[in-house]
Amino acid sequence: MRTLPGRDLSADVASLAAESGDVPLAEAYAAVRRLTEALAAPLSPEDQVVQSMPVASPAKWHLAHTTWFFETFLLLPYLPGWRVFDERWGFLFNSYYEAVGARHPRPQRGLLTRPSVAEVARYRAAVDVAMAELLSAPARRDCPDVAALVRLGINHEQQHQELLLTDILHAFSCNPLRPSYRSFHADPPLAAAPSAAPLAFVAFPGGLREIGADGRGFAFDNESPRHTVYLRPFRLAERPVSNGDWLAFIGDGGYLRPELWLSDGWATVQAEAWRAPLYWQRDGDAWSAMTLAGPRSLDPVAPVCHVSFYEADAYARWMGKRLPSEAEWEFAAGRVSAAGNLLDAGAPQRSPLRPLPGPAAGSGKLRQLFGDVWEWTQSPYAPYPGFRPAAGAVGEYNGKFMCNQMVLRGGSCVTPAGHVRASYRNFFYPHQRWQFAGLRLAEDV
Amino acid sequence: MRTLPGRDLSADVASLAAESGDVPLAEAYAAVRRLTEALAAPLSPEDQVVQSMPVASPAKWHLAHTTWFFETFLLLPYLPGWRVFDERWGFLFNSYYEAVGARHPRPQRGLLTRPSVAEVARYRAAVDVAMAELLSAPARRDCPDVAALVRLGINHEQQHQELLLTDILHAFSCNPLRPSYRSFHADPPLAAAPSAAPLAFVAFPGGLREIGADGRGFAFDNESPRHTVYLRPFRLAERPVSNGDWLAFIGDGGYLRPELWLSDGWATVQAEAWRAPLYWQRDGDAWSAMTLAGPRSLDPVAPVCHVSFYEADAYARWMGKRLPSEAEWEFAAGRVSAAGNLLDAGAPQRSPLRPLPGPAAGSGKLRQLFGDVWEWTQSPYAPYPGFRPAAGAVGEYNGKFMCNQMVLRGGSCVTPAGHVRASYRNFFYPHQRWQFAGLRLAEDV
Amino acid sequence: MRTLPGRDLSADVASLAAESGDVPLAEAYAAVRRLTEALAAPLSPEDQVVQSMPVASPAKWHLAHTTWFFETFLLLPYLPGWRVFDERWGFLFNSYYEAVGARHPRPQRGLLTRPSVAEVARYRAAVDVAMAELLSAPARRDCPDVAALVRLGINHEQQHQELLLTDILHAFSCNPLRPSYRSFHADPPLAAAPSAAPLAFVAFPGGLREIGADGRGFAFDNESPRHTVYLRPFRLAERPVSNGDWLAFIGDGGYLRPELWLSDGWATVQAEAWRAPLYWQRDGDAWSAMTLAGPRSLDPVAPVCHVSFYEADAYARWMGKRLPSEAEWEFAAGRVSAAGNLLDAGAPQRSPLRPLPGPAAGSGKLRQLFGDVWEWTQSPYAPYPGFRPAAGAVGEYNGKFMCNQMVLRGGSCVTPAGHVRASYRNFFYPHQRWQFAGLRLAEDV
Amino acid sequence: MRTLPGRDLSADVASLAAESGDVPLAEAYAAVRRLTEALAAPLSPEDQVVQSMPVASPAKWHLAHTTWFFETFLLLPYLPGWRVFDERWGFLFNSYYEAVGARHPRPQRGLLTRPSVAEVARYRAAVDVAMAELLSAPARRDCPDVAALVRLGINHEQQHQELLLTDILHAFSCNPLRPSYRSFHADPPLAAAPSAAPLAFVAFPGGLREIGADGRGFAFDNESPRHTVYLRPFRLAERPVSNGDWLAFIGDGGYLRPELWLSDGWATVQAEAWRAPLYWQRDGDAWSAMTLAGPRSLDPVAPVCHVSFYEADAYARWMGKRLPSEAEWEFAAGRVSAAGNLLDAGAPQRSPLRPLPGPAAGSGKLRQLFGDVWEWTQSPYAPYPGFRPAAGAVGEYNGKFMCNQMVLRGGSCVTPAGHVRASYRNFFYPHQRWQFAGLRLAEDV
């Protein structure tokens, strides 16, 4: 998930003004920065340097890269007299902005033992002091471009907060000691066998619908423009697919039957010897899963997590259903509050950091749309009609990732509260599993 | 391009009956079989055994696999007394039908020196005799399933006719002797510099449109169901992008500027050191391209060919345009006759087998929509709304390839005439270049 | 096995003169060329074009490369008026001579459908006519360099005769039809269980010994100079390890016990999932092996074949023995006639082309030293003391392969009779198995 | 370099007694353990966790693995009442002892952020206390097996001291900040152009010689048995090849001329795009090299370092010389004291940790045989005649690495003083360059 704005930033002034009415930008900035550091606090210096696969990044790198973003796109252009903190660090902490210069190879981020965790902390502090200065000068703070960029940087850092947690879970899963990210309460005893209530679906009418960012509040450029789509009537399952559901899929030979899989998916199942979601481990008849709380018994009622698009698609085919399109999902979510089992931005230490069982079934309403797990859709990640990359440095790479990936919706248990919304488009490759991703079924009427 | 029907075959009876009114099925069968053999005739036994990359197949394999298709899906179930020609060949000539059994690994098709070209010819002859018997018995010929399957087998064999030519071009391109597939007339002298007429666009109104197979004549299942889409007004370029256009792109550093490329495309450009379309070769200031007629000077007016989706997309971005969606393309092509520089099914030896310059510009009409080059669209290959895999053997894998590929439209100079239509969906991975694929620009109004 | 002479060619005149006293050079040349063609005769054009792995070559390539060798190193420099047969073929048929120019990439030899088998036959004929002319002119024939180079070319072509057979066996083994190279007599019924006679060893005294080419008859440069080594007393097994012996090794978990293997060998066993020699297949309790006569039941008394050095070494460790050094082998073989189950150069169609049981045990003499299977030694392939690369084109790469490979001795059932001798050094990488390689045990006294 | 004893340990009692006469074993143990910790002291926790390539190990892993060695082979069998420090750590810190159980995959050692550096320090302390107890009890200390194993563990830990330094240099070389391992004095100004004195050679007579461990003092099992070899007269260069020499090789196209290289070497040069030794960097006309003191200007008089066997061999061929055999080297070194620019075990902080210019030429004696750089020989690493693996756990894998590697002799600037001797056999793969390896020329008389 790597997005940058492409819209004309000044066009967003009105909405940003409205938004910033709630929380002054300087406060929002400070809060998100504090949260990042709180998330890194349980990690030792050793934990913070490691990169367990090319697509993951070290915690220290997340801490530095988000800071480099503010330095590069705010302090350098807008704060007179700012001198680059360290000339050599741009090479290290640029993620993929070709226009900003060459970069350290991504697969080697884990070799950067220097700068140290302590030096990165000093970097963060220095940038924070300067950002406070920038945001305290009304002439600058109220400049539309500055406000838009700060808002962007805040949302960018929230994305990295989630990645920091997904990446450290993967790193810990590679360690036979199976460490826990921090101390957690013991799980309550598992509920008895999940209720036999059949999975209920909620119906939605078809017709011409509008999807995309509606201009109220911040949105990434890939959510624009708002546009019309034609939908056929459809139904969405009231809840995500659960671990218990998934065990039935495994029990029925789900990972062994080529007819259930896309061709590329079946090739991946065989090449990777997948037999269960990532992080699952069978101990005799019981299953456990590696979590940020270390290995935990599998709760059959909680949403299944860490499955790829290929697995989600195969499960839906096995059920005789399908995944929803992103337009269906967004239309259905339009009137639901973006609340749920998310990362509590104010009290992260109380967040469960794993999907939880939802409320009891039978309400006839969609449950757990937001939080718990990102939900794979059947939609390839593609530009909306009329999507137009903006000129300029920050917008240089709009749409750059709009190929070969699939859209996910709804946020997860490690997405910061306040970050996600109905029109939010996340995206990953169909084989990737280390994100907190699950699924919800759909069907035609 | 690997498709199989998923619709309930009996549902197609009406349209097939209408269709088969024109040409008796037995004649259509015999004609397509003759064409395949005519296409293989210029090739030596050595030429027919070679496989130049995993995704290509030997000519001999194409000859046998299409025969295996008729044997497996027609003769075995429907011709009483048919005995399998050779029990061991199903393993060799099954392409990807998991339900029909295990298969020889695709990358090793080029190691099958046995059965020989002569034995495969005997196989074809035996199956043809039996098919003639099947199709001469009214009770069988008029069975809707048989008719539908024969029609499918014919279209399947036409797809392999095109692949036979694309694959042998690739194999010959790997040989430093640069052989010619057959003798060709010398090219006429190249026209003078292409006219300076600016590229014209044809406008189309937006609104609710129907796309997909309309039930008249044969269609693959991936063209169904016909359904409604909402389009915004758009414009299509009157002609495909030409070699001359592409030279300007190269001259402007098109292959050297990351800002023009999708992220995955840029990674491919660097990994593969792409600097021009596949088969192009620079000789000092001049360019030539390997073709089925051997190396030929590049005609600046002819459509560019053998480019990947990544290149097509980058070119469009460089031009400030975009690729059309497949719905736009199909809507625009709806009233155009499916004629053009295609493979002449009746006189293949007179087909040019390479893209040619089109008629003069300025008519205000779309030219070269069909034939010359497949046109990349911006649409990922995905199921149409309501697409539903059918039960049964032939339909086992519907939709199996609907992930990670992009849709192309319109047919090429090696597509058999009569095979393509406005609703036809071809699909390849975005990095693939060995097909006869080019592009046409689109823009928003 | 790729060697070229590095000695001063003129220094060999005397021995060559003596040698050529037996058979006129022109006759020897003609005989070896005829044999190559006889070996290719059972193969179809399709068979001759295929390359089943990068280290193997197509039969057609062997036919052309050996011809290119004579054209390049004899006709071009020594036959006035010779014009290159085809300017473009040097690129195709040069194996690895960097000084002679660039080469077609080795893994793509199997893509060369052109020139055809028939064209290569014309190439051979044309070169043969010219060689006959060269060798009929006394002034040229008696030129020491010419004689030495012809002798070298003859031995070079003999090496490729063996490779042609090993390579086509590998290609056929990749074909599920398991073709036979030519018709063979049915095997006689297998003998009853092999005799229970314990494996006998023959003792040799230690001391200072001379090994290396003794100057009588042709030798490759890697057999020189003859030099002194100091040997400790040792014993050699009277016969090679048999298939029956190997079954006992498998039965005792030989492929499952890391303590029996070299570290690199164990890594290979695991990566390649080796559980038996190459070409072996278990059918219930019985074993068969793919041979040039197609699949055959395993004869427990015949020498084991198609094992790697790693396997040979592991077997010896399991037995509490070791492999002989090449010096020990050569010293022991010094007085044994170089006869055995070799490729009958005069009547190849009567050669069994697979290892056979040897004479009955108990004679107290070494049996099957020559023929049947090449015998792995414990000696890395390294230059003899004083080995000195010669100046000039043919000798450019002397010693180029003297790293990472192991020495084998004694020839195999597909080595042309007359080609091998006691001082002959063959060499392959320790993981390679497609050669006809087995082993003989040794032990310290 | 991974060796373990295979001799009957009790057979060494006499020599060990003699040896331990000098320094009580408990003192020797304590000293080597202190040195390891002193070597790790300049490294931050982040530095200690990183693994820059599969063949390297994190510093923390070296600290723990050497401790695990003493715990597993001494405390567990010989100290009554010892309880394993942490049951789960054996899996993490076993290097390759298959008999001791399964192991963490080597390429993933860098993912072990836990146990922390502090926990490993506690592990070391606990084992040290227990070892002190073991070595203070005369009954145990004087047990021949215990003494032999402690002596082995000490030498084992010394090997890891060297590896810790070579591995951290590689890790630092991957960091664009190019850190220095610790503070060093500035280099003195470089000497003027190296003296024009021609390279002198020292002559040695041939004949029957004895090489291998002579039974005085500790030796690894691969140095045994002492045995007779027959040598021809030879000459050794008085000093190692220098950086200045190497610049001449580069200047003469050394890395561009295939005729200078072994076939496998040339393939590596092309695949890896080698143009200079590892760590060298050209800045305009000047060259610098990454060292443990960070980037330093290249001293033309100092020995060249960080070259592979392939490079050493190509250089020798370019010079018309050769590398010495290990027997020649050992015979020549037999009377030279094993002193030189080694790691000062008593004052590591004063060690230069890089090769230095040697004393002035012209003495007619061999210089810098020990220290500065390991010297590649032409000898493949193979068992000595009569080498016999011992029974039992520690000796399980004797000889396991005796394939595909080449022998190096003499120790380097990061080899602990007292660790190396004339019969010492180090070994690495011919393509490896991250060790402190150079070369010395030899020639025949």
Short mmCIF file of C-alpha atoms in Angstrom, two decimals, chain B residues 68-367:
data_model
loop_
_atom_site.label_atom_id
_atom_site.label_comp_id
_atom_site.label_asym_id
_atom_site.label_seq_id
_atom_site.Cartn_x
_atom_site.Cartn_y
_atom_site.Cartn_z
CA TRP B 68 -6.40 -34.63 -28.77
CA PHE B 69 -9.08 -32.06 -28.01
CA PHE B 70 -11.45 -33.53 -30.61
CA GLU B 71 -10.58 -37.06 -29.58
CA THR B 72 -11.13 -36.40 -25.88
CA PHE B 73 -14.22 -34.22 -25.94
CA LEU B 74 -15.99 -35.58 -29.04
CA LEU B 75 -14.87 -39.03 -30.13
CA LEU B 76 -14.52 -40.63 -26.73
CA PRO B 77 -17.92 -39.58 -25.38
CA TYR B 78 -19.93 -39.53 -28.59
CA LEU B 79 -18.53 -41.98 -31.15
CA PRO B 80 -19.41 -45.53 -30.16
CA GLY B 81 -16.51 -47.90 -30.57
CA TRP B 82 -13.81 -45.30 -30.69
CA ARG B 83 -10.66 -46.60 -29.08
CA VAL B 84 -8.01 -44.22 -27.87
CA PHE B 85 -5.41 -43.77 -30.58
CA ASP B 86 -2.53 -44.18 -28.13
CA GLU B 87 -3.13 -44.52 -24.40
CA ARG B 88 0.07 -42.72 -23.58
CA TRP B 89 -0.55 -39.58 -25.60
CA GLY B 90 -3.19 -38.02 -23.39
CA PHE B 91 -0.43 -37.33 -20.87
CA LEU B 92 1.62 -35.65 -23.57
CA PHE B 93 -1.00 -33.54 -25.32
CA ASN B 94 -3.31 -32.40 -22.56
CA SER B 95 -2.55 -28.73 -22.09
CA TYR B 96 -3.99 -27.81 -18.70
CA TYR B 97 -7.18 -29.76 -18.06
CA GLU B 98 -6.60 -30.98 -14.52
CA ALA B 99 -9.76 -33.07 -14.53
CA VAL B 100 -8.65 -35.03 -17.56
CA GLY B 101 -5.54 -36.17 -15.73
CA ALA B 102 -1.89 -35.47 -15.18
CA ARG B 103 0.15 -33.78 -17.88
CA HIS B 104 3.64 -33.58 -19.26
CA PRO B 105 5.31 -30.49 -17.75
CA ARG B 106 4.80 -27.56 -20.06
CA PRO B 107 8.45 -26.41 -20.17
CA GLN B 108 9.41 -29.87 -21.44
CA ARG B 109 7.19 -30.00 -24.48
CA GLY B 110 10.23 -29.34 -26.62
CA LEU B 111 11.87 -32.58 -25.45
CA LEU B 112 9.22 -34.78 -27.09
CA THR B 113 11.04 -35.95 -30.18
CA ARG B 114 8.64 -38.87 -30.23
CA PRO B 115 5.92 -39.28 -31.45
CA SER B 116 7.38 -38.06 -34.71
CA VAL B 117 5.88 -35.53 -37.09
CA ALA B 118 4.78 -38.44 -39.25
CA GLU B 119 3.08 -40.21 -36.37
CA VAL B 120 1.23 -37.05 -35.43
CA ALA B 121 0.07 -36.75 -39.02
CA ARG B 122 -1.34 -40.27 -38.78
CA TYR B 123 -3.05 -39.28 -35.55
CA ARG B 124 -4.65 -36.30 -37.24
CA ALA B 125 -5.81 -38.42 -40.17
CA ALA B 126 -7.36 -41.07 -37.94
CA VAL B 127 -9.22 -38.52 -35.88
CA ASP B 128 -10.40 -36.72 -38.98
CA VAL B 129 -11.85 -39.90 -40.42
CA ALA B 130 -13.67 -40.58 -37.20
CA MET B 131 -14.92 -37.02 -36.92
CA ALA B 132 -16.28 -37.23 -40.44
CA GLU B 133 -18.13 -40.33 -39.40
CA LEU B 134 -19.49 -38.62 -36.33
CA LEU B 135 -20.61 -35.59 -38.26
CA SER B 136 -22.24 -37.59 -41.03
CA ALA B 137 -24.64 -39.34 -38.69
CA PRO B 138 -27.59 -36.96 -38.34
CA ALA B 139 -28.51 -38.23 -34.90
CA ARG B 140 -25.15 -37.27 -33.59
CA ARG B 141 -24.40 -34.24 -35.68
CA ASP B 142 -27.62 -32.64 -34.64
CA CYS B 143 -27.15 -33.34 -30.97
CA PRO B 144 -26.80 -29.85 -29.52
CA ASP B 145 -23.87 -30.78 -27.28
CA VAL B 146 -21.98 -32.28 -30.19
CA ALA B 147 -22.55 -29.29 -32.39
CA ALA B 148 -21.50 -26.92 -29.63
CA LEU B 149 -18.40 -28.91 -28.86
CA VAL B 150 -17.37 -29.17 -32.49
CA ARG B 151 -17.84 -25.45 -32.89
CA LEU B 152 -15.73 -24.99 -29.77
CA GLY B 153 -13.05 -27.35 -31.08
CA ILE B 154 -12.91 -25.43 -34.33
CA ASN B 155 -12.43 -22.14 -32.54
CA HIS B 156 -9.91 -23.76 -30.24
CA GLU B 157 -7.91 -24.98 -33.22
CA GLN B 158 -8.01 -21.50 -34.75
CA GLN B 159 -6.45 -20.12 -31.59
CA HIS B 160 -3.67 -22.65 -31.93
CA GLN B 161 -3.18 -21.71 -35.58
CA GLU B 162 -2.30 -18.23 -34.40
CA LEU B 163 -0.10 -19.59 -31.62
CA LEU B 164 1.74 -21.87 -34.03
CA LEU B 165 2.79 -18.81 -36.01
CA THR B 166 3.67 -16.65 -33.00
CA ASP B 167 5.65 -19.49 -31.46
CA ILE B 168 7.64 -20.35 -34.57
CA LEU B 169 8.51 -16.68 -35.03
CA HIS B 170 9.95 -16.68 -31.54
CA ALA B 171 11.89 -19.87 -32.19
CA PHE B 172 13.31 -18.51 -35.43
CA SER B 173 14.25 -15.26 -33.70
CA CYS B 174 16.50 -17.32 -31.39
CA ASN B 175 18.43 -18.70 -34.34
CA PRO B 176 21.28 -16.47 -35.50
CA LEU B 177 20.53 -17.60 -39.06
CA ARG B 178 17.21 -15.72 -38.80
CA PRO B 179 15.23 -18.09 -41.00
CA SER B 180 12.15 -17.13 -42.92
CA TYR B 181 8.99 -19.12 -42.28
CA ARG B 182 8.28 -19.36 -46.00
CA SER B 183 9.16 -17.41 -49.14
CA PHE B 184 7.59 -13.99 -49.37
CA HIS B 185 7.55 -11.34 -52.01
CA ALA B 186 10.09 -8.65 -51.47
CA ASP B 187 8.69 -5.69 -49.61
CA PRO B 188 7.80 -2.75 -51.80
CA PRO B 189 10.10 0.21 -51.29
CA LEU B 190 9.23 1.98 -48.10
CA ALA B 191 6.99 4.99 -48.48
CA ALA B 192 8.55 8.37 -48.01
CA ALA B 193 8.42 9.90 -44.56
CA PRO B 194 4.99 9.37 -43.03
CA SER B 195 2.58 12.18 -43.58
CA ALA B 196 2.66 14.97 -41.08
CA ALA B 197 -1.08 14.75 -40.55
CA PRO B 198 -1.76 14.92 -36.82
CA LEU B 199 -3.30 11.90 -35.21
CA ALA B 200 -7.07 12.27 -35.35
CA PHE B 201 -9.49 11.01 -32.72
CA VAL B 202 -13.06 9.84 -33.12
CA ALA B 203 -15.53 10.86 -30.40
CA PHE B 204 -18.10 8.62 -28.74
CA PRO B 205 -20.87 9.63 -26.36
CA GLY B 206 -21.15 8.21 -22.87
CA GLY B 207 -24.10 6.58 -21.14
CA LEU B 208 -25.39 3.11 -20.42
CA ARG B 209 -24.13 0.59 -22.96
CA GLU B 210 -24.37 -3.14 -23.44
CA ILE B 211 -21.29 -5.23 -24.05
CA GLY B 212 -20.65 -8.95 -24.36
CA ALA B 213 -21.75 -11.72 -26.68
CA ASP B 214 -25.13 -10.99 -28.21
CA GLY B 215 -26.06 -14.60 -28.86
CA ARG B 216 -25.68 -14.42 -32.61
CA GLY B 217 -22.96 -16.82 -33.66
CA PHE B 218 -20.28 -18.55 -31.66
CA ALA B 219 -18.69 -16.89 -28.66
CA PHE B 220 -16.42 -18.05 -25.87
CA ASP B 221 -17.91 -18.13 -22.44
CA ASN B 222 -15.75 -15.28 -21.21
CA GLU B 223 -17.72 -12.93 -23.48
CA SER B 224 -20.87 -13.61 -21.43
CA PRO B 225 -23.15 -12.55 -20.04
CA ARG B 226 -23.99 -9.52 -22.07
CA HIS B 227 -24.37 -6.76 -19.55
CA THR B 228 -24.74 -3.05 -18.96
CA VAL B 229 -21.85 -0.71 -18.29
CA TYR B 230 -21.81 2.99 -17.70
CA LEU B 231 -19.36 4.84 -19.95
CA ARG B 232 -18.20 8.44 -19.89
CA PRO B 233 -17.76 10.18 -23.23
CA PHE B 234 -14.42 9.29 -24.83
CA ARG B 235 -12.37 9.47 -27.98
CA LEU B 236 -10.39 6.77 -29.77
CA ALA B 237 -7.48 7.34 -32.13
CA GLU B 238 -8.42 6.59 -35.70
CA ARG B 239 -5.45 4.25 -36.15
CA PRO B 240 -3.03 2.16 -34.08
CA VAL B 241 0.27 3.63 -32.93
CA SER B 242 2.84 3.20 -35.71
CA ASN B 243 6.50 2.21 -35.81
CA GLY B 244 7.30 5.80 -36.65
CA ASP B 245 5.45 6.98 -33.56
CA TRP B 246 7.40 4.48 -31.53
CA LEU B 247 10.75 5.67 -32.83
CA ALA B 248 9.86 9.12 -31.52
CA PHE B 249 9.15 7.59 -28.12
CA ILE B 250 12.52 5.85 -28.13
CA GLY B 251 14.20 9.03 -29.30
CA ASP B 252 12.70 10.94 -26.41
CA GLY B 253 14.17 8.52 -23.89
CA GLY B 254 10.99 6.56 -23.46
CA TYR B 255 12.80 3.48 -22.15
CA LEU B 256 14.98 5.52 -19.82
CA ARG B 257 12.48 7.64 -17.89
CA PRO B 258 10.93 5.96 -14.84
CA GLU B 259 8.19 8.58 -14.55
CA LEU B 260 6.54 7.16 -17.68
CA TRP B 261 6.18 3.64 -16.36
CA LEU B 262 4.12 1.62 -13.98
CA SER B 263 6.25 0.43 -11.10
CA ASP B 264 6.18 -3.21 -12.20
CA GLY B 265 6.83 -2.12 -15.78
CA TRP B 266 9.90 -0.13 -14.83
CA ALA B 267 11.26 -3.08 -12.87
CA THR B 268 10.81 -5.21 -15.99
CA VAL B 269 12.47 -2.64 -18.26
CA GLN B 270 15.52 -2.69 -16.00
CA ALA B 271 15.62 -6.44 -15.41
CA GLU B 272 15.21 -7.26 -19.11
CA ALA B 273 17.17 -4.27 -20.45
CA TRP B 274 14.34 -3.40 -22.83
CA ARG B 275 15.21 -0.60 -25.21
CA ALA B 276 12.79 -1.30 -28.09
CA PRO B 277 9.96 -3.70 -28.96
CA LEU B 278 10.73 -7.39 -29.12
CA TYR B 279 12.43 -8.42 -32.38
CA TRP B 280 13.68 -4.92 -33.18
CA GLN B 281 17.34 -4.55 -34.00
CA ARG B 282 19.25 -1.36 -34.57
CA ASP B 283 21.81 -1.39 -37.40
CA GLY B 284 23.53 1.96 -37.11
CA ASP B 285 20.81 4.51 -37.77
CA ALA B 286 18.41 2.05 -39.34
CA TRP B 287 16.10 -0.36 -37.61
CA SER B 288 14.95 -3.75 -38.73
CA ALA B 289 12.66 -6.28 -37.14
CA MET B 290 12.57 -10.04 -37.22
CA THR B 291 9.37 -11.20 -38.91
CA LEU B 292 7.98 -14.40 -40.35
CA ALA B 293 9.60 -13.19 -43.55
CA GLY B 294 12.96 -12.96 -41.79
CA PRO B 295 14.56 -9.64 -40.90
CA ARG B 296 12.84 -6.71 -42.58
CA SER B 297 13.41 -2.97 -42.55
CA LEU B 298 11.03 -1.24 -40.21
CA ASP B 299 8.11 0.42 -42.00
CA PRO B 300 7.39 3.66 -40.10
CA VAL B 301 3.77 3.71 -41.23
CA ALA B 302 2.87 0.18 -40.17
CA PRO B 303 1.45 -0.44 -36.68
CA VAL B 304 3.99 -1.09 -33.96
CA CYS B 305 3.95 -4.73 -32.89
CA HIS B 306 5.38 -7.00 -30.20
CA VAL B 307 5.09 -4.54 -27.36
CA SER B 308 4.02 -5.45 -23.85
CA PHE B 309 1.17 -3.86 -21.91
CA TYR B 310 3.81 -2.05 -19.86
CA GLU B 311 5.21 -0.47 -22.98
CA ALA B 312 1.80 0.36 -24.39
CA ASP B 313 0.86 2.01 -21.11
CA ALA B 314 4.11 3.99 -20.92
CA TYR B 315 3.71 5.19 -24.48
CA ALA B 316 0.19 6.42 -23.76
CA ARG B 317 1.39 8.27 -20.67
CA TRP B 318 4.20 9.84 -22.67
CA MET B 319 1.59 11.06 -25.17
CA GLY B 320 -0.64 12.43 -22.41
CA LYS B 321 -3.29 9.93 -23.41
CA ARG B 322 -4.39 6.58 -22.10
CA LEU B 323 -5.37 3.13 -23.35
CA PRO B 324 -9.05 2.45 -23.99
CA SER B 325 -11.05 0.26 -21.66
CA GLU B 326 -12.33 -2.93 -23.20
CA ALA B 327 -15.90 -1.65 -22.91
CA GLU B 328 -15.00 1.50 -24.84
CA TRP B 329 -13.24 -0.53 -27.49
CA GLU B 330 -16.15 -2.92 -27.90
CA PHE B 331 -18.71 -0.16 -28.02
CA ALA B 332 -16.69 1.68 -30.67
CA ALA B 333 -16.20 -1.51 -32.68
CA GLY B 334 -19.81 -2.54 -32.48
CA ARG B 335 -20.76 -1.46 -35.99
CA VAL B 336 -17.45 -2.10 -37.73
CA SER B 337 -17.09 -5.20 -39.86
CA ALA B 338 -14.57 -7.66 -38.44
CA ALA B 339 -12.38 -7.45 -41.52
CA GLY B 340 -8.80 -6.37 -42.03
CA ASN B 341 -5.28 -7.70 -42.38
CA LEU B 342 -6.03 -11.12 -40.93
CA LEU B 343 -4.76 -14.59 -41.78
CA ASP B 344 -6.51 -15.54 -45.01
CA ALA B 345 -8.01 -18.86 -44.03
CA GLY B 346 -8.58 -19.82 -47.64
CA ALA B 347 -5.22 -18.82 -49.04
CA PRO B 348 -2.76 -18.65 -46.18
CA GLN B 349 0.18 -18.61 -48.52
CA ARG B 350 -0.89 -15.18 -49.73
CA SER B 351 -1.18 -13.69 -46.24
CA PRO B 352 1.47 -11.11 -45.41
CA LEU B 353 1.79 -12.36 -41.78
CA ARG B 354 2.90 -8.99 -40.52
CA PRO B 355 1.20 -5.66 -39.77
CA LEU B 356 0.84 -3.39 -42.78
CA PRO B 357 0.27 0.32 -43.25
CA GLY B 358 -3.43 1.11 -43.27
CA PRO B 359 -5.46 3.26 -45.61
CA ALA B 360 -4.80 6.96 -45.80
CA ALA B 361 -5.84 9.05 -42.82
CA GLY B 362 -8.51 11.64 -42.54
CA SER B 363 -11.66 9.67 -43.13
CA GLY B 364 -12.86 10.42 -39.65
CA LYS B 365 -13.45 6.72 -39.13
CA LEU B 366 -11.66 4.13 -37.06
CA ARG B 367 -9.25 2.16 -39.18
#
